[in-house]
Every structure is written in structure tokens, then in C-alpha cells.
Coordinates of C-alpha atoms and ligand atoms in Angstrom, one line a residue:
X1 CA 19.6 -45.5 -87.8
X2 CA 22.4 -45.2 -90.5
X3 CA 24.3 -41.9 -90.0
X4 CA 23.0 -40.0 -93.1
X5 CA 25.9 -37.8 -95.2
X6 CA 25.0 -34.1 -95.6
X7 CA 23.9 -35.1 -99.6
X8 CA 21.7 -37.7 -98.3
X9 CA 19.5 -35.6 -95.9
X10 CA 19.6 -33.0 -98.6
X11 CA 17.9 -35.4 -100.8
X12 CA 16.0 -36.7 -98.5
X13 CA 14.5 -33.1 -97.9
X14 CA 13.7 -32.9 -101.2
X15 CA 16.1 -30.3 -101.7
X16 CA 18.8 -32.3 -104.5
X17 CA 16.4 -32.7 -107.3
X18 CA 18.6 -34.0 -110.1
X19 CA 22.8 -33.5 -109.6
X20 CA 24.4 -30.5 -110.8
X21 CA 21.6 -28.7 -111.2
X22 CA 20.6 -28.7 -108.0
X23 CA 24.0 -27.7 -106.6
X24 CA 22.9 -24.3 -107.2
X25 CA 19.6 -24.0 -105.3
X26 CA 21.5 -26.0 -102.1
X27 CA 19.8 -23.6 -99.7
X28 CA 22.0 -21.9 -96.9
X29 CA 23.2 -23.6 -93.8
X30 CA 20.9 -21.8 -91.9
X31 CA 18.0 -22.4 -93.8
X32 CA 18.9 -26.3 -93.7
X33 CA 18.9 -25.7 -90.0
X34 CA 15.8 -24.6 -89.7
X35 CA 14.4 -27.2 -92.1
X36 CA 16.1 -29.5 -89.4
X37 CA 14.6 -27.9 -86.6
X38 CA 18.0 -26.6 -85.4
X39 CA 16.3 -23.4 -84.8
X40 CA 18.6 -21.3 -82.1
X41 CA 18.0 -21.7 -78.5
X42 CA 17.7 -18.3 -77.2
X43 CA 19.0 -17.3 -73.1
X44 CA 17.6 -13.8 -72.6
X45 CA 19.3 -12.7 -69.3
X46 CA 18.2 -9.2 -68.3
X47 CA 18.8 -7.5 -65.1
X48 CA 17.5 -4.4 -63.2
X49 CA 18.9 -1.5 -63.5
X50 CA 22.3 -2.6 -64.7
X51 CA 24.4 0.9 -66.5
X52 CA 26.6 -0.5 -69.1
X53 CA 29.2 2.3 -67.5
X54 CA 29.4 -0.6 -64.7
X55 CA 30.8 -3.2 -67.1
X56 CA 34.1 -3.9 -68.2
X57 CA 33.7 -4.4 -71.6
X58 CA 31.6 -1.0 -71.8
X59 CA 34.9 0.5 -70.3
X60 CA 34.0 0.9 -66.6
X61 CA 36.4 3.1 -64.8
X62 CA 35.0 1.0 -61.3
X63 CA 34.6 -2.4 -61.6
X64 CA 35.0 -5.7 -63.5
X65 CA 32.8 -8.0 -65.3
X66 CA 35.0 -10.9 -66.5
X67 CA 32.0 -13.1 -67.2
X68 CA 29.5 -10.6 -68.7
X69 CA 32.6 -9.8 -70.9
X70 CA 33.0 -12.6 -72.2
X71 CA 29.5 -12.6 -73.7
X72 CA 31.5 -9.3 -75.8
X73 CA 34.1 -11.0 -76.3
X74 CA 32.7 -14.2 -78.1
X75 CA 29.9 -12.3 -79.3
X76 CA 28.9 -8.4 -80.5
X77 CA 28.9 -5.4 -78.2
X78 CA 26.5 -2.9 -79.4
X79 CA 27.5 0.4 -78.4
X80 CA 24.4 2.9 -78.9
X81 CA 21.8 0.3 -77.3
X82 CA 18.8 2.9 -75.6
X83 CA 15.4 2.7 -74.5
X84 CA 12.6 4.4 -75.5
X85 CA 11.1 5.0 -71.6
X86 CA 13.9 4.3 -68.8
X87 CA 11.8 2.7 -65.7
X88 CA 11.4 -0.7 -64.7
X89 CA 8.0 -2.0 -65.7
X90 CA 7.3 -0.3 -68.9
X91 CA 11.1 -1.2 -70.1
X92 CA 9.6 -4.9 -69.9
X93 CA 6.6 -4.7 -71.2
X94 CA 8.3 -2.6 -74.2
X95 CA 10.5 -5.8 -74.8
X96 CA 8.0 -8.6 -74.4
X97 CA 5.3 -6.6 -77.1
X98 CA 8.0 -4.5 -79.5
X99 CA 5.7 -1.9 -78.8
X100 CA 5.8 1.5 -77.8
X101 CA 4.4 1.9 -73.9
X102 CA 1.4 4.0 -75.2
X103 CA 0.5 1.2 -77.7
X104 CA 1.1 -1.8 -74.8
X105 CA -0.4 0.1 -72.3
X106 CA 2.9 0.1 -69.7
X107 CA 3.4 3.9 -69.6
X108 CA 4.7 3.9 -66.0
X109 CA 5.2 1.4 -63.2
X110 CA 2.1 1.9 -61.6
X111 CA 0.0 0.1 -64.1
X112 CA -0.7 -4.1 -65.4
X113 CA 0.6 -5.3 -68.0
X114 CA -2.2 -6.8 -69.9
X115 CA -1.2 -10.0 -70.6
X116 CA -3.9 -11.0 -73.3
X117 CA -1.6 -9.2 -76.2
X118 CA 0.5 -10.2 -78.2
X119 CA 4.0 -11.2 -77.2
X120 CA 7.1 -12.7 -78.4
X121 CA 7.6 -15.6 -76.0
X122 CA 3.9 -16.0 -77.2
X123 CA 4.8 -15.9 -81.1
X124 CA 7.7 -18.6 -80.2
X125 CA 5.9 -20.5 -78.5
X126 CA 2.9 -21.4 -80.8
X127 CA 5.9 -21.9 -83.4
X128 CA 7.4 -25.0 -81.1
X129 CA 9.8 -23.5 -78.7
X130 CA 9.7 -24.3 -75.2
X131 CA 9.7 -20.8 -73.3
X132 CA 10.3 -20.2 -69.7
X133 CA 10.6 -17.5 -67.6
X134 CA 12.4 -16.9 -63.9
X135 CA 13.4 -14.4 -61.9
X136 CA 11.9 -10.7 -61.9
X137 CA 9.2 -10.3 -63.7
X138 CA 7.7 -7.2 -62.1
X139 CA 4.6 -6.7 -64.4
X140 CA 1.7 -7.3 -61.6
X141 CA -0.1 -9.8 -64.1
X142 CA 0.6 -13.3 -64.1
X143 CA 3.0 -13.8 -67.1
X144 CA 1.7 -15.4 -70.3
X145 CA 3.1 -17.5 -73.1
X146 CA 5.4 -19.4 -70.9
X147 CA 5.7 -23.2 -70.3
X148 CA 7.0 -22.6 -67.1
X149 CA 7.1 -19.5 -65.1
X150 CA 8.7 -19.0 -61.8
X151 CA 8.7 -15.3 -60.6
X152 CA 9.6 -12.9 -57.9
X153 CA 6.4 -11.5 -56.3
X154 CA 6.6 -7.1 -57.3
X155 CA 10.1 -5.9 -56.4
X156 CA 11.1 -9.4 -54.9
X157 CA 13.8 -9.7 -51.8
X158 CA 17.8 -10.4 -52.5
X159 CA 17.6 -12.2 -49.3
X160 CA 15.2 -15.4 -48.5
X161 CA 13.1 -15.0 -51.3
X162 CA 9.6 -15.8 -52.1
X163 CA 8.9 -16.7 -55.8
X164 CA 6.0 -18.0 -57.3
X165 CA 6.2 -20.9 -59.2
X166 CA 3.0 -21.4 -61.7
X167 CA 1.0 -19.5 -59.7
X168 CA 2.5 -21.4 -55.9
X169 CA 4.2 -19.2 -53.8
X170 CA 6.9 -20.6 -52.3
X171 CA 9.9 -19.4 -49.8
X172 CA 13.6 -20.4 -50.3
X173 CA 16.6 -19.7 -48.2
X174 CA 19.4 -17.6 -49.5
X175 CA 20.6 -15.0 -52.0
X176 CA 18.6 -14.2 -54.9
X177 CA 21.0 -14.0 -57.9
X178 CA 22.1 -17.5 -56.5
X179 CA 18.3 -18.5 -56.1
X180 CA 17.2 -17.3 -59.7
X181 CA 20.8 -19.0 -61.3
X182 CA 19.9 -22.0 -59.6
X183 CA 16.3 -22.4 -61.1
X184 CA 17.3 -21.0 -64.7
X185 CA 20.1 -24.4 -64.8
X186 CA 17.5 -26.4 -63.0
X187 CA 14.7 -25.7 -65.8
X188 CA 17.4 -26.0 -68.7
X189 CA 18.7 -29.2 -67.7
X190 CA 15.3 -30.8 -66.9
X191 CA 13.5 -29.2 -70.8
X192 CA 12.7 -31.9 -73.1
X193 CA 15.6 -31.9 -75.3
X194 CA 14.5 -32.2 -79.0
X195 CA 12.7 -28.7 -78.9
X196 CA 14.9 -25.1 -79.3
X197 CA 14.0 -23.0 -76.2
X198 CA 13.6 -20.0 -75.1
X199 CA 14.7 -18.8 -71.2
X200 CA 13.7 -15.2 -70.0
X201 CA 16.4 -15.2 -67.0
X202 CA 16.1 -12.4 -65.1
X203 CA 17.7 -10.7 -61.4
X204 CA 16.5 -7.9 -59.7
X205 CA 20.1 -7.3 -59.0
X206 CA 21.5 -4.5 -58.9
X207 CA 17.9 -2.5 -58.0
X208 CA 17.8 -0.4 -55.3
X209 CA 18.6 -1.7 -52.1
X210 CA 21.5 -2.5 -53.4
X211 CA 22.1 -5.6 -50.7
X212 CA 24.9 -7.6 -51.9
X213 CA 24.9 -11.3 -51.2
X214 CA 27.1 -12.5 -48.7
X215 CA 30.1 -13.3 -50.6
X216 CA 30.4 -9.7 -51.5
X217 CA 30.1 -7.8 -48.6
X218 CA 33.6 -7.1 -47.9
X219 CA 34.5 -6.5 -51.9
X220 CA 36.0 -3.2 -52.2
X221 CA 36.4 -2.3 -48.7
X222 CA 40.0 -1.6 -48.8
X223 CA 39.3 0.5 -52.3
X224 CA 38.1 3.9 -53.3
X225 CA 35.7 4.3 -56.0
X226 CA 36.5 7.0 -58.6
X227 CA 34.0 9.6 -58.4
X228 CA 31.9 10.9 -61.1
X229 CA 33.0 14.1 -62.6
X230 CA 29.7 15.4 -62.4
X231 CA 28.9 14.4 -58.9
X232 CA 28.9 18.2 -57.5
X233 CA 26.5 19.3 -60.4
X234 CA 24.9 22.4 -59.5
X235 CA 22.4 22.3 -62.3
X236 CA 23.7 25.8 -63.8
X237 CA 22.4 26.0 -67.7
X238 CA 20.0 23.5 -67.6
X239 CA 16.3 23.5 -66.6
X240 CA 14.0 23.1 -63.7
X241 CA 13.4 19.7 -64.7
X242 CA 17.0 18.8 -63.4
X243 CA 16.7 21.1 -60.6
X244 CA 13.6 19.4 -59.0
X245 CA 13.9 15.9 -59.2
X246 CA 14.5 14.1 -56.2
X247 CA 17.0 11.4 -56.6
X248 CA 20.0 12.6 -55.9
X249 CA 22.6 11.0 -53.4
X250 CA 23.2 14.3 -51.4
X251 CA 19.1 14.3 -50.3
X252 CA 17.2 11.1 -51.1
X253 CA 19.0 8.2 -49.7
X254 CA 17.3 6.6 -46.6
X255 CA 19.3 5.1 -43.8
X256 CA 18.4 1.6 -45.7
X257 CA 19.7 2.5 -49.0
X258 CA 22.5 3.6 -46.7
X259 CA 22.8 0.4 -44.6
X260 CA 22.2 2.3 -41.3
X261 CA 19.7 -0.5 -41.3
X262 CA 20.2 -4.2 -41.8
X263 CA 17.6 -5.9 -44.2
X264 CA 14.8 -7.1 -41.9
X265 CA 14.3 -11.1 -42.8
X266 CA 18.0 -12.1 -42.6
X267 CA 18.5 -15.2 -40.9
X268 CA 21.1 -15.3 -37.7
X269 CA 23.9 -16.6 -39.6
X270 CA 23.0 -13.8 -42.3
X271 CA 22.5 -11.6 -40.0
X272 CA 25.7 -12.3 -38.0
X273 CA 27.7 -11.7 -41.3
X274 CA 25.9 -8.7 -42.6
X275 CA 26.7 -7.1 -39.3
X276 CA 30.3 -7.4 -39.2
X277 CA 30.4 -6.3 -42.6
X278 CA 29.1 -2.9 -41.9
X279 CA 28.8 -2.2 -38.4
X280 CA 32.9 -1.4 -37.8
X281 CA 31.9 1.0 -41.3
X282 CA 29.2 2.7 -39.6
X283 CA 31.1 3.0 -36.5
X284 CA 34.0 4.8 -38.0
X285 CA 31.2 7.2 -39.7
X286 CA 29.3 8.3 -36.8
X287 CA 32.4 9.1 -35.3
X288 CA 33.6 11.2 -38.2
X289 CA 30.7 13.2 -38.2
X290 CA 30.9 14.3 -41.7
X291 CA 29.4 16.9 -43.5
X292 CA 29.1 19.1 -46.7
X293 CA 30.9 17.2 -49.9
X294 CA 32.8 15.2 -47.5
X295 CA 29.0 13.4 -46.3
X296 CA 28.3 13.3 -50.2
X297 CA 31.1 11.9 -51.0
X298 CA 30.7 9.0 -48.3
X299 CA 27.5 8.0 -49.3
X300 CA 29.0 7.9 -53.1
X301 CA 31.4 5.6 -51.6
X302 CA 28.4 3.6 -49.6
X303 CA 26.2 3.6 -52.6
X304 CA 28.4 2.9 -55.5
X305 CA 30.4 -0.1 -53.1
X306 CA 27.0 -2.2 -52.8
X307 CA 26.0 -1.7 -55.9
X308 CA 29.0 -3.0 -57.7
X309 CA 28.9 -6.0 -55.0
X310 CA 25.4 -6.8 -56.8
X311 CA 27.3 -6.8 -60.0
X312 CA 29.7 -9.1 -59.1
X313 CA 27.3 -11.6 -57.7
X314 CA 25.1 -11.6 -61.3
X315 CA 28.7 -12.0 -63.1
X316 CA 29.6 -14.7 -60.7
X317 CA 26.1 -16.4 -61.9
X318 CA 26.2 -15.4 -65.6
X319 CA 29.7 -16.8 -65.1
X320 CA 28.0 -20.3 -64.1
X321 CA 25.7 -20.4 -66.9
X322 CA 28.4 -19.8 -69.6
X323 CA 30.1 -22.6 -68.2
X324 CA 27.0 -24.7 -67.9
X325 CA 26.2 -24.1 -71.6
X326 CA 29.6 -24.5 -72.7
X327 CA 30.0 -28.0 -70.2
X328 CA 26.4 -29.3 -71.9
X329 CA 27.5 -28.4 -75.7
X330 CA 24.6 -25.7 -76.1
X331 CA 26.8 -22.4 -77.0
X332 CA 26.5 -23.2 -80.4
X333 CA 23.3 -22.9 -81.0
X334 CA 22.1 -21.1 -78.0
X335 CA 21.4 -17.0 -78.7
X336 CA 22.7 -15.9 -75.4
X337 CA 21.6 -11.9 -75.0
X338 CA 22.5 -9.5 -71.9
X339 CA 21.2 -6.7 -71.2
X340 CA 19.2 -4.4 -68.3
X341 CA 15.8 -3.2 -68.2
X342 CA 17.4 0.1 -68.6
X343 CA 20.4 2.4 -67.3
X344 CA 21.3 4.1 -64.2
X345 CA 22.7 7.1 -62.7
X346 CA 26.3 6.2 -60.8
X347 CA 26.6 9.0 -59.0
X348 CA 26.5 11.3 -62.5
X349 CA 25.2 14.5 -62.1
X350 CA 24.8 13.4 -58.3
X351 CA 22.2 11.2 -58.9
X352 CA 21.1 7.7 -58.6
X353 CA 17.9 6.3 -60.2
X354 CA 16.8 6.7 -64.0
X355 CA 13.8 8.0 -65.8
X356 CA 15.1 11.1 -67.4
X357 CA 16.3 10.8 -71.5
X358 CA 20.0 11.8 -70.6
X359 CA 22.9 9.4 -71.1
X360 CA 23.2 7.6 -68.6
X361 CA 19.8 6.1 -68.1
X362 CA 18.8 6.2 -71.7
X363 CA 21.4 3.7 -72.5
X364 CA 21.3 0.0 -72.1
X365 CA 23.8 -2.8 -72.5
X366 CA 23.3 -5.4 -75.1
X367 CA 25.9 -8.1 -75.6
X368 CA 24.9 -10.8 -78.0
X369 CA 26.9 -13.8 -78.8
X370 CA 25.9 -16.4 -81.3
X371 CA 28.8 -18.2 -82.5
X372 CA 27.1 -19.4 -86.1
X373 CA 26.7 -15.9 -87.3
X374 CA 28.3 -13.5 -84.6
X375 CA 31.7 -12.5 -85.5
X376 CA 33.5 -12.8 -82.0
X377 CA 35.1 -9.7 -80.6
X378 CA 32.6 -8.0 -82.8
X379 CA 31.3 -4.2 -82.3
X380 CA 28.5 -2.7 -83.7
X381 CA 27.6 1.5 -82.9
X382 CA 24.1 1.9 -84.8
X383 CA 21.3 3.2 -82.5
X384 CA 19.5 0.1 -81.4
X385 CA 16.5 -0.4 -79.5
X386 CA 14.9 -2.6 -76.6
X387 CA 11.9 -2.2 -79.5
X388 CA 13.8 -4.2 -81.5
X389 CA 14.3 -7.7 -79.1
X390 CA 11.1 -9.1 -79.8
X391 CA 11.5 -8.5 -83.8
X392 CA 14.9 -10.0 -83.1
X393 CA 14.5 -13.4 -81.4
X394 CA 11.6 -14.0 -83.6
X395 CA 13.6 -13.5 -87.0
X396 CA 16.5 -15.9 -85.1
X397 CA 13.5 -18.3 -84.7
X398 CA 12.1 -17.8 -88.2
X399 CA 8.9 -16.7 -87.4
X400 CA 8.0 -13.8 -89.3
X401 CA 7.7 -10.4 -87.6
X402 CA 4.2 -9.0 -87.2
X403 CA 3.4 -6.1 -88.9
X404 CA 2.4 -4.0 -85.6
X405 CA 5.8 -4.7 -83.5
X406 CA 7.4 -1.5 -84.2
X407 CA 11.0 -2.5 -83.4
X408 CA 13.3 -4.3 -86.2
X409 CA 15.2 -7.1 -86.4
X410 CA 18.9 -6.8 -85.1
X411 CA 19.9 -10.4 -86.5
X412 CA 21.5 -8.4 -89.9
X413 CA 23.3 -5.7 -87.8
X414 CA 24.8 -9.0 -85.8
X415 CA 26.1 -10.3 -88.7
X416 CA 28.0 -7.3 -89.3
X417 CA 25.9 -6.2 -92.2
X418 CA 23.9 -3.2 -91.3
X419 CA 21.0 -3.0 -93.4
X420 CA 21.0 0.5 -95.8
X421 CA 18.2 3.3 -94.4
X422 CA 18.9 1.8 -90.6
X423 CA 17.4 4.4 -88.3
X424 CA 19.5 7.4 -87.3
X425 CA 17.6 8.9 -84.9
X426 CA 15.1 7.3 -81.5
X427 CA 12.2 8.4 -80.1
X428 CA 11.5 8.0 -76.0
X429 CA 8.8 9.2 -73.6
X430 CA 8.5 9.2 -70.1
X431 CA 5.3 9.5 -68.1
X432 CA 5.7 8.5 -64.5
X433 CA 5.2 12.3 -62.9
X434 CA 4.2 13.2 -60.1
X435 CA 5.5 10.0 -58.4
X436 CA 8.7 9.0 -56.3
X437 CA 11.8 10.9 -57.7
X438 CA 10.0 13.7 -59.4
X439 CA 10.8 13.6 -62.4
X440 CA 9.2 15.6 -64.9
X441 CA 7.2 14.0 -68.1
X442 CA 8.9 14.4 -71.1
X443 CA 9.7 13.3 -74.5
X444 CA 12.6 13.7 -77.4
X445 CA 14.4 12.7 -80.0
X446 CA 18.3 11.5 -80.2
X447 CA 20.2 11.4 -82.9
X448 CA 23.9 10.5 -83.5
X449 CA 25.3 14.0 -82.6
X450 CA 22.2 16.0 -81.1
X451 CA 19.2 15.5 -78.4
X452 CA 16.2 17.3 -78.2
X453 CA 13.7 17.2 -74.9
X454 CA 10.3 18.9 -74.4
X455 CA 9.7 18.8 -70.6
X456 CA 6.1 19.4 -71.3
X457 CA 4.1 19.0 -68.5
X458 CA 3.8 21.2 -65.2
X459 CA 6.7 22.9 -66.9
X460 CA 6.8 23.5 -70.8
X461 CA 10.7 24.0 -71.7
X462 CA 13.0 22.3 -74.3
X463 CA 16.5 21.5 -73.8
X464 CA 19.5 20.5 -76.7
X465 CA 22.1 19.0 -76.1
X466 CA 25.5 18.3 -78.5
X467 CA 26.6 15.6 -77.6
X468 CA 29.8 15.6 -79.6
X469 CA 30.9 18.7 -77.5
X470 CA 29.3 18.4 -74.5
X471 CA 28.9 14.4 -74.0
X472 CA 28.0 14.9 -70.1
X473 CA 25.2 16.8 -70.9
X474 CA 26.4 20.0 -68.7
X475 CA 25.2 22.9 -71.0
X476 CA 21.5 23.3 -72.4
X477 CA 22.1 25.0 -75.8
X478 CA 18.9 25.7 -77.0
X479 CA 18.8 29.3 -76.7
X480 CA 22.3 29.6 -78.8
X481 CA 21.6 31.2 -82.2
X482 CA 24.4 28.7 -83.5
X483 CA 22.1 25.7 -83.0
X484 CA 18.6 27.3 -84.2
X485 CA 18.3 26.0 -87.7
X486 CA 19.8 22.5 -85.9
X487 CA 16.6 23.2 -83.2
X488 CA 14.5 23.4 -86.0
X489 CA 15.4 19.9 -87.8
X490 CA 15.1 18.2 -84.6
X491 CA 11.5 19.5 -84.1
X492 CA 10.7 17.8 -87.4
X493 CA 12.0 14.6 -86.7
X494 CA 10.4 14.9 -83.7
X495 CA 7.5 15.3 -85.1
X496 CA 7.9 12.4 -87.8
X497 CA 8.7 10.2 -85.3
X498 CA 5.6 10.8 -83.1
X499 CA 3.7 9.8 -85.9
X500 CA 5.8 7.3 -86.9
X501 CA 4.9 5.5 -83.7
X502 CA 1.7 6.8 -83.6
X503 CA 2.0 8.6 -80.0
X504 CA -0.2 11.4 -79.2
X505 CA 0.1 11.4 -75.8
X506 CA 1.7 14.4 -74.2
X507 CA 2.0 17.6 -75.6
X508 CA 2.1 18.5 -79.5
X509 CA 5.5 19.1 -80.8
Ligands
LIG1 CA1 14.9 -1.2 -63.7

């Protein structure tokens, strides 16, 4: 077929009627693209439990993430990215349905994900894309909306995998981040090519275990980690929320989050290689016969090590997909988003885990990069949203947002112009209590400077926090006169927001 100039597929669009006149209603470059079926491709990679204070780009003080930075660098970091209810499974289902968890159902790990609602791999899918989803999935319903689906069973393994594959479990041999990286290119390469697509591709690394593959065992060995500043937290001036939970590094670790104990379904080789990694570590422990804030500070050390070798694995991968996209001439139309299901405690406050509304859990990365409409290098500090995703890839897509998602659309803020009346403040809630960790239900409101918690149940206390003077959230100021009319506004917004988002679960404000 004869190569058409851009005029003559205007015209033949229909979109040229008469000469100069229709110079002015030429429609936008990405409106032509859409017309052309250019429509983005969209690469959603997400994994579990990922802090963005453990990425370069984010400013880690312990590691680096060349790969994941260059996402930043050729795309927009956004700085204030948080979720509205930091644990695993309700973090996903809050994504796929741009839903609050007591609308979709997900309020805490322990429940299904109801799979018959709707969800945006759903939406793009009935619009033409070719969707596919593979790695952790961890939503205990078989996922829906997908062309192809090939998932970790629950918490999945890092080594010798199952995954299930269309609804066929099978076993595979080796390191999951590999396993997952190795699927994702498999299933891009093999898509039919004239449709856009959209690829969910998702680790479990860096969740708790915290096994690194075996390329990374040894990283960092001859290294200390700095330390928190917050590690020793005693808890003074806050609540008894803080004071009961049960995650912290000094009392929860088990001798297998430790690596007293190898993982059980390694093969020899695996085995052999996993042992003289650690046993000459353990060794020199036992005989050191540690104790007080010198034990702590081991197990810091222990912790902090493996999970960062997680890290570096999934940068190593995301590494390999960048270059695969770049190699096969898809970066400049693919979307390619990162992010974690939510943040994580590195030894802050003494903790590791999530759940509670401070800092370091309620934060997520997102990196975005889009070369047609992402300024490169770009950085963005509005308060953003895992809510917002689904409204997100859809508007990218050009399918119209439906009414009940309660996120918005990102794709403006991407470009750099930030829409007027863009939220200043978030709402979050978190349920899963009693349970592992013991963390306390609660729900509150962030804004820019200020956040606001009601621990509501089994307890009933509020805490506030400034978080221009106190960004480590050390000192619960609520009692302070100086902040009452402050405590006051809070409780409003609070309040608006609840009904905003239509929660009445919990306690009233
Ligand atoms: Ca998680």
C-alpha cells in the first residue's frame, strides 16, 4: 500500500473538509492517535511491599536502583504518592476497582476479592486492549478481565515456584523475580501485535521473607547499612496504638525472617549456595552472643541486607524490560508505571511491616514515564492516590472514567499541568485488627502540613501530627492548645471526606 502523507490520512479520516478552513479543526496528535488506534500500551509493574525510601531516585540513604531510576529519569517522579489502606490485598483490590476498600469489599487481607465488579483491566479490555496479568496476584479469586493470567498461588515462593497459568498449576525451577520477568517478555513478545496492551507485571519481591535470589546473596556483605534514626524509638508522646503493635525488629522476627533457617524447597545446588552465604554469618553471631541494642542492631543489619538484595534482583529485571522495550521500539508508546502495593517500615521507629497511616507505610512510589506527554526528569509533589490508577490508564486509553471509580485521572498532573481544585488533603482506613502485627483500626486524614488519626477501636484516642516540624512523626501534638483550632479543621475534613467517599464504617468522627 502507498505510504499515505499525514494530509492524506487526515483526509481520509474525514477530518480535512475543505483547505484552510479545516487547518483549524486539525485535531491534536493525540486525538489522531487514537483515531489511528495508537492508543498507549500500558506496563503496570507493581511490587510488594516496595518503600520508596529504598529507591534511589526517592533519595535512599541505603541502596541503589539504577534501573527503577531510570523510569524517573525519563519519566515523572511523583513525590506525595499514598494509599488509602497500607496492606497487601486491599492495596490491590483498591487499584484494580478505583474504589475505596469498604465500597470493593477488600477491607483487610483475609477476605476475596469479588471478581464479578467492575475493573479497569475489565473496562480496557471490552474497549480492544489485550490485558494480561503475571506474577502476584494475591486476591484468592481467580483474576478477571484478563486475556491471559498467570499467577502466584497466595503469598507465592521466591524459590521454585508454582504459578497458575489459566487456571493450570504448574512448577518452575528458579528465582521468582527471574521467573515472573521471564513470563511478562514471554507474553509481550508472543501478543498479537496490531492491538495496544495492557500488562499487570507483578513480584512478590521484596515481601517478607526477604530471600534474595542467588545472585544477591553476598551483596552488601562487606557493608554496613545506616541505621534509622528512629530505630531505638521508645514510643514516648505517642499512643498505645504504637506501643502494642507487634512488628517491631527487636521482638517479632522468627529465626526464618532471620535466616537461622534456610528456605525449605531449595534445590542442592540452591541449597549449597544459600548455605555458604549465611552459615559463616551465623557462625560469627552465635559466637558473639549479642545482646541489648547490639542484638537489635544485628538483626537491622540481617533484615535490611536481604531485603535490599530483593531490590536489586527486581531492578536487575525492570532493568531487562526497559531494555526489551527500548530493543523492540515500544517505549514510545508504552505507559510504563512503577509502583508497590504500598510502603514499609525499614527499621523506622523499630519496625518492619506496614498497616499504620504514618509515613513510611502510607507512602507509595509511583514513577511514570511516557515519553509523548511526560516531560523527562519531570517531578510532580500533589497528593496522589493508588485510587487514582484505574481513572488513570483508562483516560490514557480513552475510555471514559465511570462515574462510581472515586480516584481521578493523573494523565493532566503528568503532563505537568495540575488541574485547579486538585485535592489537598487524603483519606485512609485500616481494618485488619485483631490479626498478625496488632495493629489497631484506625482512620485519618492527611493534608500537606498536618495528619489527623482516630485509633477508634479497642482504644478510642486521636493523634496529630505536624509534619513540617516533626516529619518522623516523634511527638503526638494533639493535646497542645497551639494546634486546637488546627484539631478542629481536621475533624471537619475528616468528616467531609467520609462522606465524600461514602464510608461509615468505623467509628463517627
Ligand atoms: Ca504488600
Amino acid at each position: 500500500m502507498k505510504k499515505q502523507t499525514r494530509r492524506e490520512f487526515l483526509k481520509s479520516l474525514g477530518l480535512m473538509a475543505g483547505s484552510a478552513a479545516g487547518l483549524s479543526i486539525l485535531p491534536s496528535c493525540n486525538t489522531i492517535g487514537q483515531i489511528a488506534g495508537r492508543r498507549p500500551n500500558i506496563i503496570f509493574i507493581m511490587t510488594d511491599d516496595h518503600a520508596s525510601h529504598a529507591l534511589s531516585c526517592y533519595g535512599s540513604k541505603i541502596n541503589k536502583t539504577p534501573n527503577l531510576d531510570r523510569i524517573a529519569k525519563e519519566g515523572m517522579l511523583l513525590a506525595n504518592s499514598f494509599c488509602t489502606n497500607s496492606i497487601c490485598a486491599p492495596c490491590r483490590a483498591v487499584i484494580l476497582t478505583g474504589k475505596y476498600s469498604h465500597i470493593n469489599g477488600v477491607t483487610d487481607n483475609r477476605l476475596k476479592f469479588d471478581g464479578s465488579q467492575q475493573t479497569f483491566p475489565k473496562l480496557l479490555q471490552k474497549a480492544g486492549y489485550q490485558t494480561a496479568m503475571i506474577g502476584k496476584w494475591h486476591l484468592k479469586t481467580d483474576p478477571t478481565g484478563f486475556d491471559y493470567w498467570n499467577i502466584l498461588p497466595g503469598q507465592g515462593l521466591y524459590y521454585n515456584p508454582a504459578m497458575i497459568e489459566m487456571g493450570e498449576r504448574k512448577n518452575y525451577t528458579g528465582y521468582v523475580t527471574d521467573i515472573i520477568t521471564d513470563h511478562a517478555l514471554k507474553w509481550i513478545k508472543s501478543r498479537t501485535p496490531d492491538k495496544p496492551f495492557c500488562l499487570m507485571y507483578h513480584h512478590k519481591a521484596p515481601h517478607r521473607r526477604w530471600e534474595p535470589g542467588p545472585e544477591h546473596l553476598t551483596m552488601y556483605d562487606d557493608v554496613t547499612i545506616p541505621e534509622p534514626d528512629n530505630l531505638f524509638d521508645d514510643y514516648s508522646n505517642r499512643g498505645r496504638a504504637a506501643k502494642e503493635q507487634d512488628m517491631s525488629i527487636a521482638k517479632t522476627m522468627t529465626q526464618g525472617d532471620l535466616k537461622f533457617t534456610a528456605p525449605q524447597n531449595l534445590t542442592p545446588e540452591q541449597k549449597k549456595r544459600w548455605d555458604a552465604a549465611y552459615e559463616p554469618k551465623n557462625e560469627a553471631f552465635r559466637k558473639a552472643n549479642l545482646q541489648g541494642k547490639d542484638l537489635v542492631r544485628w538483626k537491622y543489619q540481617r533484615y535490611i541486607k536481604d531485603y535490599l538484595r530483593c531490590i536489586a534482583s527486581v531492578d536487575d529485571n525492570v532493568g531487562r524490560l526497559l531494555d526489551y522495550l527500548d530493543e523492540s521500539g515500544l517505549a514510545k508508546n508504552t505507559v510504563v508505571v512503577y509502583t508497590a502495593d504500598q510502603g514499609f517500615y525499614l527499621g523506622d521507629h523499630g519496625w518492619f511491616d506496614k498497616r499504620f497511616m504514618y509515613e513510611e507505610s502510607l507512602r507509595m512510589p509511583l514513577l511514570v514515564r511516557y515519553p509523548r506527554e511526560i516531560k523527562a526528569g519531570s517531578v510532580n509533589d500533589d497528593i496522589v492516590l493508588n485510587l487514582d490508577f484505574g481513572p488513570t490508564f483508562l483516560d490514557f486509553a480513552g475510555v471514559p472514567v465511570p462515574a462510581d471509580m472515586q480516584g481521578e485521572s493523573l494523565r493532566k498532573l503528568l503532563q505537568g499541568k495540575t488541574p485547579k481544585g486538585w485535592r489537598t488533603s487524603t483519606y485512609y482506613h485500616y481494618y485488619e485488627y485483631p490479626a498478625v502485627h496488632s495493629v489497631k483500626r484506625h482512620y485519618g486524614v492527611r493534608t500537606r502540613r498536618y495528619k489527623l488519626i482516630h485509633f477508634y477501636h479497642d482504644i478510642d484516642e486521636w493523634e496529630l501530627y505536624d509534619l513540617e516540624k516533626d516529619p518522623r512523626e516523634m511527638k503526638n501534638v494533639l493535646g497542645d492548645p497551639a494546634y486546637a483550632d488546627t484539631v478542629n479543621e481536621l475533624k471537619a475534613e475528616l468528616k467531609r471526606l467520609r462522606e465524600k467517599y461514602k464510608d461509615t464504617t468505623g467509628a463517627d468522627v
